[in-house]
Amino acid sequence: MTSVRFDTRVALVTGAGGGIGRAHALALAERGARVVVNDYAVSIKGDHEQDDRAQSVVNEIKALGGEAVANRDSVADPEGAAAMVTQALDTFGRIDIIVNNAGINASDAIQHEPGPAYQQHMAVHLEGQLLTVRAAWPHMERQRYGRIVNTSSAAALGFVQPDGTWYGSYAIAKGGVLAATRQQAGAGAAHNIKANAILPLAISRMVAPLIPGTTVLDYMERHTGPAHVALAAAVLASEQCPVSGQAFSLSGGRVARLVYASPLGYANPDLTPESVLANWDQVMGESDAEHRLLNFYEAVDNAFEYTLLQRAGIGAEVAL
Ligand SMILES: NC(=O)c1ccc[n+]([C@@H]2O[C@H](COP(=O)([O-])OP(=O)(O)OC[C@H]3O[C@@H](n4cnc5c(N)ncnc54)[C@H](O)[C@@H]3O)[C@@H](O)[C@H]2O)c1
């Protein structure tokens, strides 16, 4: 097995003062990366708190013999995001890896969106990731090397709270992260900049209060530590990273790709609403009782829609 090391690499990890971010910073530093440990120090809802958690993690890294520097800016502030990258360049001379991890959780219910917390969720979860990448991109492009790990969430696939609340802005922003990752991967392909997304699941201060006294909390405490997420994500941050534009569920030692897929579907240039309904099984595609998809195509990009149209017999004579 080739070892995964970061000896010549400089990483920025956002929201790294605790939880999963701290685990990312420790895992990268332990394997040789010099790390900018960013944390704006806020509560789960995003209110400023007084501790210096970024420095605490820097101290932990240094105590283990690693190299790190603290940054206390907000990823939601364009100048702050740019300053994180500048700090990496000024302190360590380069920027190779961004782990966009900072997050809050105060989402309103979907039927109340855009609600009071909407802008803040977009700013932290979605714009924050765009801002750090925007600041680092010219440097990554120039050095023809970059690794971007964006934090999405299974919430983007549907997220209901134990009290029956279906979240809005949190899930929406995390869905946007998946799209942004896909686009960054496309733009980065010519420059050896790889971008992938993770859907982590790990016990942290963010999730524990949502599920007090439940068997799920007990399960998470026993089996889903933040280090599991960080060690798997290290593959995506590494030189050996085999893919770009993909998303992975990471939890408790399980690593699995999330696939965007489409069946051939129902295709008829003369369709009517009635014929669509009459052929609903084809629209939905086949899956077995365990939700395993049968006869689905991986959805690669928007151009692949034309391939499927033609494969379904519509306009197959046109050379695209
Ligand atoms: N824990 C899970 O199971 C889970 C599941 C899905 C997604 N996530 C995502 O993983 C990431 C980490 O979550 P966690 O569970 O470790 O939460 P956490 O609350 O323990 O850590 C989040 C950190 O981000 C920091 N932060 C918040 N806003 C910031 C900003 N504007 N700028 C810089 N730092 C900021 C906070 O101060 C905090 O230290 C988040 O993006 C979260 O949405 C977590």
GROMACS .gro file of C-alpha atoms in nm, residues 43-294:
model
  252
   43SER     CA    1  -2.227   2.870   1.847
   44ILE     CA    2  -2.417   2.610   1.648
   45LYS     CA    3  -2.661   2.886   1.553
   46GLY     CA    4  -2.379   3.113   1.439
   47ASP     CA    5  -2.351   3.356   1.733
   48HIS     CA    6  -1.999   3.469   1.815
   49GLU     CA    7  -1.838   3.301   2.117
   50GLN     CA    8  -1.537   3.414   2.313
   51ASP     CA    9  -1.302   3.112   2.304
   52ASP     CA   10  -0.999   3.076   2.078
   53ARG     CA   11  -1.070   2.726   1.950
   54ALA     CA   12  -0.852   2.769   1.640
   55GLN     CA   13  -0.549   2.832   1.860
   56SER     CA   14  -0.638   2.534   2.082
   57VAL     CA   15  -0.621   2.301   1.782
   58VAL     CA   16  -0.297   2.464   1.666
   59ASN     CA   17  -0.157   2.391   2.013
   60GLU     CA   18  -0.268   2.027   1.983
   61ILE     CA   19  -0.098   1.995   1.644
   62LYS     CA   20   0.223   2.154   1.770
   63ALA     CA   21   0.223   1.927   2.075
   64LEU     CA   22   0.219   1.632   1.833
   65GLY     CA   23   0.516   1.778   1.645
   66GLY     CA   24   0.321   1.929   1.356
   67GLU     CA   25   0.312   2.276   1.201
   68ALA     CA   26   0.001   2.493   1.210
   69VAL     CA   27  -0.118   2.850   1.242
   70ALA     CA   28  -0.451   2.985   1.367
   71ASN     CA   29  -0.691   3.197   1.166
   72ARG     CA   30  -1.004   3.349   1.322
   73ASP     CA   31  -1.178   3.500   1.020
   74SER     CA   32  -1.526   3.412   0.899
   75VAL     CA   33  -1.560   3.218   0.574
   76ALA     CA   34  -1.876   3.419   0.510
   77ASP     CA   35  -1.672   3.739   0.486
   78PRO     CA   36  -1.507   3.777   0.142
   79GLU     CA   37  -1.211   3.961   0.296
   80GLY     CA   38  -1.184   3.698   0.570
   81ALA     CA   39  -1.181   3.410   0.322
   82ALA     CA   40  -0.915   3.586   0.115
   83ALA     CA   41  -0.712   3.652   0.431
   84MET     CA   42  -0.703   3.279   0.514
   85VAL     CA   43  -0.540   3.205   0.180
   86THR     CA   44  -0.302   3.500   0.217
   87GLN     CA   45  -0.206   3.371   0.561
   88ALA     CA   46  -0.125   3.028   0.414
   89LEU     CA   47   0.095   3.192   0.149
   90ASP     CA   48   0.265   3.431   0.393
   91THR     CA   49   0.327   3.166   0.660
   92PHE     CA   50   0.397   2.853   0.458
   93GLY     CA   51   0.459   2.978   0.102
   94ARG     CA   52   0.176   2.800  -0.080
   95ILE     CA   53  -0.177   2.664  -0.068
   96ASP     CA   54  -0.246   2.311  -0.192
   97ILE     CA   55  -0.553   2.186  -0.008
   98ILE     CA   56  -0.876   2.345   0.105
   99VAL     CA   57  -1.111   2.153   0.329
  100ASN     CA   58  -1.427   2.362   0.337
  101ASN     CA   59  -1.589   2.244   0.657
  102ALA     CA   60  -1.720   2.546   0.853
  103GLY     CA   61  -2.089   2.520   0.925
  104ILE     CA   62  -2.381   2.627   1.140
  105ASN     CA   63  -2.722   2.478   1.196
  106ALA     CA   64  -3.014   2.706   1.268
  107SER     CA   65  -3.225   2.631   0.965
  108ASP     CA   66  -3.588   2.733   0.947
  109ALA     CA   67  -3.848   2.488   0.825
  110ILE     CA   68  -3.870   2.466   0.445
  111GLN     CA   69  -4.222   2.607   0.432
  112HIS     CA   70  -4.097   2.923   0.608
  113GLU     CA   71  -3.804   2.988   0.376
  114PRO     CA   72  -3.651   3.225   0.304
  115GLY     CA   73  -3.667   3.275   0.681
  116PRO     CA   74  -3.453   3.470   0.929
  117ALA     CA   75  -3.155   3.230   0.909
  118TYR     CA   76  -3.160   3.181   0.532
  119GLN     CA   77  -2.898   3.439   0.431
  120GLN     CA   78  -2.661   3.324   0.703
  121HIS     CA   79  -2.680   2.961   0.590
  122MET     CA   80  -2.614   3.055   0.230
  123ALA     CA   81  -2.327   3.279   0.338
  124VAL     CA   82  -2.154   3.022   0.559
  125HIS     CA   83  -2.224   2.689   0.390
  126LEU     CA   84  -2.234   2.786   0.025
  127GLU     CA   85  -2.072   3.125  -0.031
  128GLY     CA   86  -1.803   3.049   0.227
  129GLN     CA   87  -1.689   2.751   0.020
  130LEU     CA   88  -1.697   2.956  -0.300
  131LEU     CA   89  -1.500   3.240  -0.140
  132THR     CA   90  -1.208   3.030  -0.014
  133VAL     CA   91  -1.183   2.851  -0.347
  134ARG     CA   92  -1.200   3.179  -0.538
  135ALA     CA   93  -0.914   3.318  -0.331
  136ALA     CA   94  -0.694   3.008  -0.373
  137TRP     CA   95  -0.774   2.931  -0.736
  138PRO     CA   96  -0.512   3.152  -0.910
  139HIS     CA   97  -0.239   3.004  -0.689
  140MET     CA   98  -0.356   2.648  -0.750
  141GLU     CA   99  -0.381   2.714  -1.122
  142ARG     CA  100  -0.031   2.863  -1.133
  143GLN     CA  101   0.124   2.570  -0.946
  144ARG     CA  102  -0.092   2.324  -1.145
  145TYR     CA  103  -0.202   2.154  -0.825
  146GLY     CA  104  -0.500   2.181  -0.598
  147ARG     CA  105  -0.726   1.960  -0.389
  148ILE     CA  106  -1.064   2.088  -0.273
  149VAL     CA  107  -1.284   1.896  -0.030
  150ASN     CA  108  -1.627   2.056   0.013
  151THR     CA  109  -1.860   1.957   0.293
  152SER     CA  110  -2.212   1.878   0.186
  153SER     CA  111  -2.454   1.668   0.387
  154ALA     CA  112  -2.700   1.386   0.352
  155ALA     CA  113  -2.945   1.664   0.441
  156ALA     CA  114  -2.927   1.762   0.074
  157LEU     CA  115  -3.105   1.435  -0.003
  158GLY     CA  116  -3.390   1.500   0.241
  159PHE     CA  117  -3.363   1.594   0.609
  160VAL     CA  118  -3.636   1.566   0.868
  161GLN     CA  119  -3.588   1.640   1.236
  162PRO     CA  120  -3.719   1.406   1.506
  163ASP     CA  121  -3.999   1.662   1.567
  164GLY     CA  122  -4.110   1.631   1.204
  165THR     CA  123  -3.953   1.957   1.080
  166TRP     CA  124  -3.819   1.940   0.725
  167TYR     CA  125  -3.521   2.174   0.711
  168GLY     CA  126  -3.490   2.451   0.453
  169SER     CA  127  -3.177   2.662   0.415
  170TYR     CA  128  -2.935   2.407   0.564
  171ALA     CA  129  -3.041   2.141   0.314
  172ILE     CA  130  -3.061   2.387   0.024
  173ALA     CA  131  -2.712   2.524   0.087
  174LYS     CA  132  -2.570   2.173   0.116
  175GLY     CA  133  -2.735   2.084  -0.216
  176GLY     CA  134  -2.569   2.387  -0.369
  177VAL     CA  135  -2.234   2.258  -0.248
  178LEU     CA  136  -2.280   1.945  -0.460
  179ALA     CA  137  -2.341   2.154  -0.773
  180ALA     CA  138  -2.050   2.387  -0.694
  181THR     CA  139  -1.819   2.088  -0.651
  182ARG     CA  140  -1.920   1.948  -0.988
  183GLN     CA  141  -1.847   2.282  -1.155
  184GLN     CA  142  -1.515   2.334  -0.975
  185ALA     CA  143  -1.409   1.987  -1.088
  186GLY     CA  144  -1.489   2.075  -1.449
  187ALA     CA  145  -1.305   2.406  -1.436
  188GLY     CA  146  -1.011   2.251  -1.251
  189ALA     CA  147  -0.959   1.952  -1.478
  190ALA     CA  148  -0.714   2.131  -1.707
  191HIS     CA  149  -0.506   2.252  -1.410
  192ASN     CA  150  -0.478   1.940  -1.193
  193ILE     CA  151  -0.722   2.094  -0.946
  194LYS     CA  152  -0.952   1.825  -0.812
  195ALA     CA  153  -1.271   1.900  -0.621
  196ASN     CA  154  -1.486   1.648  -0.442
  197ALA     CA  155  -1.765   1.671  -0.187
  198ILE     CA  156  -1.821   1.476   0.130
  199LEU     CA  157  -2.143   1.392   0.311
  200PRO     CA  158  -2.012   1.327   0.661
  201LEU     CA  159  -2.195   1.177   0.954
  202ALA     CA  160  -2.018   1.203   1.289
  203ILE     CA  161  -2.094   1.273   1.648
  204SER     CA  162  -2.035   1.640   1.721
  205ARG     CA  163  -2.182   1.928   1.916
  206MET     CA  164  -2.389   2.006   1.604
  207VAL     CA  165  -2.577   1.676   1.592
  208ALA     CA  166  -2.590   1.561   1.956
  209PRO     CA  167  -2.848   1.822   2.071
  210LEU     CA  168  -3.083   1.724   1.788
  211ILE     CA  169  -3.126   1.366   1.908
  212PRO     CA  170  -3.104   1.364   2.289
  213GLY     CA  171  -3.174   1.035   2.464
  214THR     CA  172  -3.217   0.841   2.139
  215THR     CA  173  -3.065   0.514   2.027
  216VAL     CA  174  -2.929   0.705   1.726
  217LEU     CA  175  -2.726   0.926   1.960
  218ASP     CA  176  -2.600   0.618   2.141
  219TYR     CA  177  -2.507   0.458   1.808
  220MET     CA  178  -2.330   0.772   1.687
  221GLU     CA  179  -2.133   0.807   2.011
  222ARG     CA  180  -2.015   0.449   1.986
  223HIS     CA  181  -1.950   0.418   1.615
  224THR     CA  182  -1.921   0.747   1.426
  225GLY     CA  183  -1.625   0.951   1.542
  226PRO     CA  184  -1.504   1.260   1.349
  227ALA     CA  185  -1.169   1.087   1.283
  228HIS     CA  186  -1.343   0.831   1.061
  229VAL     CA  187  -1.458   1.115   0.836
  230ALA     CA  188  -1.120   1.289   0.836
  231LEU     CA  189  -0.916   0.980   0.750
  232ALA     CA  190  -1.137   0.899   0.452
  233ALA     CA  191  -1.143   1.263   0.337
  234ALA     CA  192  -0.761   1.262   0.346
  235VAL     CA  193  -0.773   1.046   0.032
  236LEU     CA  194  -0.960   1.323  -0.150
  237ALA     CA  195  -0.710   1.581  -0.024
  238SER     CA  196  -0.412   1.375  -0.135
  239GLU     CA  197  -0.195   1.367  -0.445
  240GLN     CA  198  -0.328   1.015  -0.511
  241CYS     CA  199  -0.691   1.132  -0.517
  242PRO     CA  200  -0.836   0.917  -0.796
  243VAL     CA  201  -1.139   1.130  -0.890
  244SER     CA  202  -1.284   1.477  -0.926
  245GLY     CA  203  -1.642   1.602  -0.920
  246GLN     CA  204  -1.767   1.316  -0.706
  247ALA     CA  205  -1.940   1.304  -0.370
  248PHE     CA  206  -1.885   1.049  -0.096
  249SER     CA  207  -2.071   0.942   0.214
  250LEU     CA  208  -1.818   0.916   0.496
  251SER     CA  209  -1.914   0.780   0.832
  252GLY     CA  210  -1.801   0.535   1.095
  253GLY     CA  211  -1.543   0.376   0.865
  254ARG     CA  212  -1.775   0.346   0.563
  255VAL     CA  213  -1.673   0.522   0.241
  256ALA     CA  214  -1.920   0.516  -0.048
  257ARG     CA  215  -1.973   0.718  -0.362
  258LEU     CA  216  -2.298   0.904  -0.411
  259VAL     CA  217  -2.412   0.849  -0.769
  260TYR     CA  218  -2.621   1.082  -0.981
  261ALA     CA  219  -2.819   0.849  -1.202
  262SER     CA  220  -3.106   0.842  -1.446
  263PRO     CA  221  -3.304   0.562  -1.607
  264LEU     CA  222  -3.365   0.566  -1.981
  265GLY     CA  223  -3.711   0.686  -1.889
  266TYR     CA  224  -4.020   0.728  -2.103
  267ALA     CA  225  -3.946   0.903  -2.432
  268ASN     CA  226  -4.207   1.005  -2.687
  269PRO     CA  227  -4.187   1.321  -2.903
  270ASP     CA  228  -4.566   1.323  -2.911
  271LEU     CA  229  -4.612   1.277  -2.538
  272THR     CA  230  -4.917   1.398  -2.357
  273PRO     CA  231  -4.971   1.429  -1.981
  274GLU     CA  232  -5.184   1.120  -2.004
  275SER     CA  233  -4.919   0.912  -2.181
  276VAL     CA  234  -4.659   1.020  -1.924
  277LEU     CA  235  -4.887   0.898  -1.645
  278ALA     CA  236  -4.961   0.577  -1.831
  279ASN     CA  237  -4.586   0.507  -1.853
  280TRP     CA  238  -4.494   0.619  -1.503
  281ASP     CA  239  -4.297   0.301  -1.427
  282GLN     CA  240  -4.056   0.385  -1.709
  283VAL     CA  241  -4.023   0.745  -1.587
  284MET     CA  242  -3.926   0.624  -1.243
  285GLY     CA  243  -3.701   0.338  -1.357
  286GLU     CA  244  -3.660   0.010  -1.183
  287SER     CA  245  -3.534  -0.062  -0.837
  288ASP     CA  246  -3.559  -0.367  -0.619
  289ALA     CA  247  -3.707  -0.395  -0.272
  290GLU     CA  248  -3.380  -0.272  -0.119
  291HIS     CA  249  -3.372   0.045  -0.335
  292ARG     CA  250  -3.095  -0.093  -0.554
  293LEU     CA  251  -3.136   0.066  -0.896
  294LEU     CA  252  -3.167  -0.152  -1.203
   0.00000   0.00000   0.00000
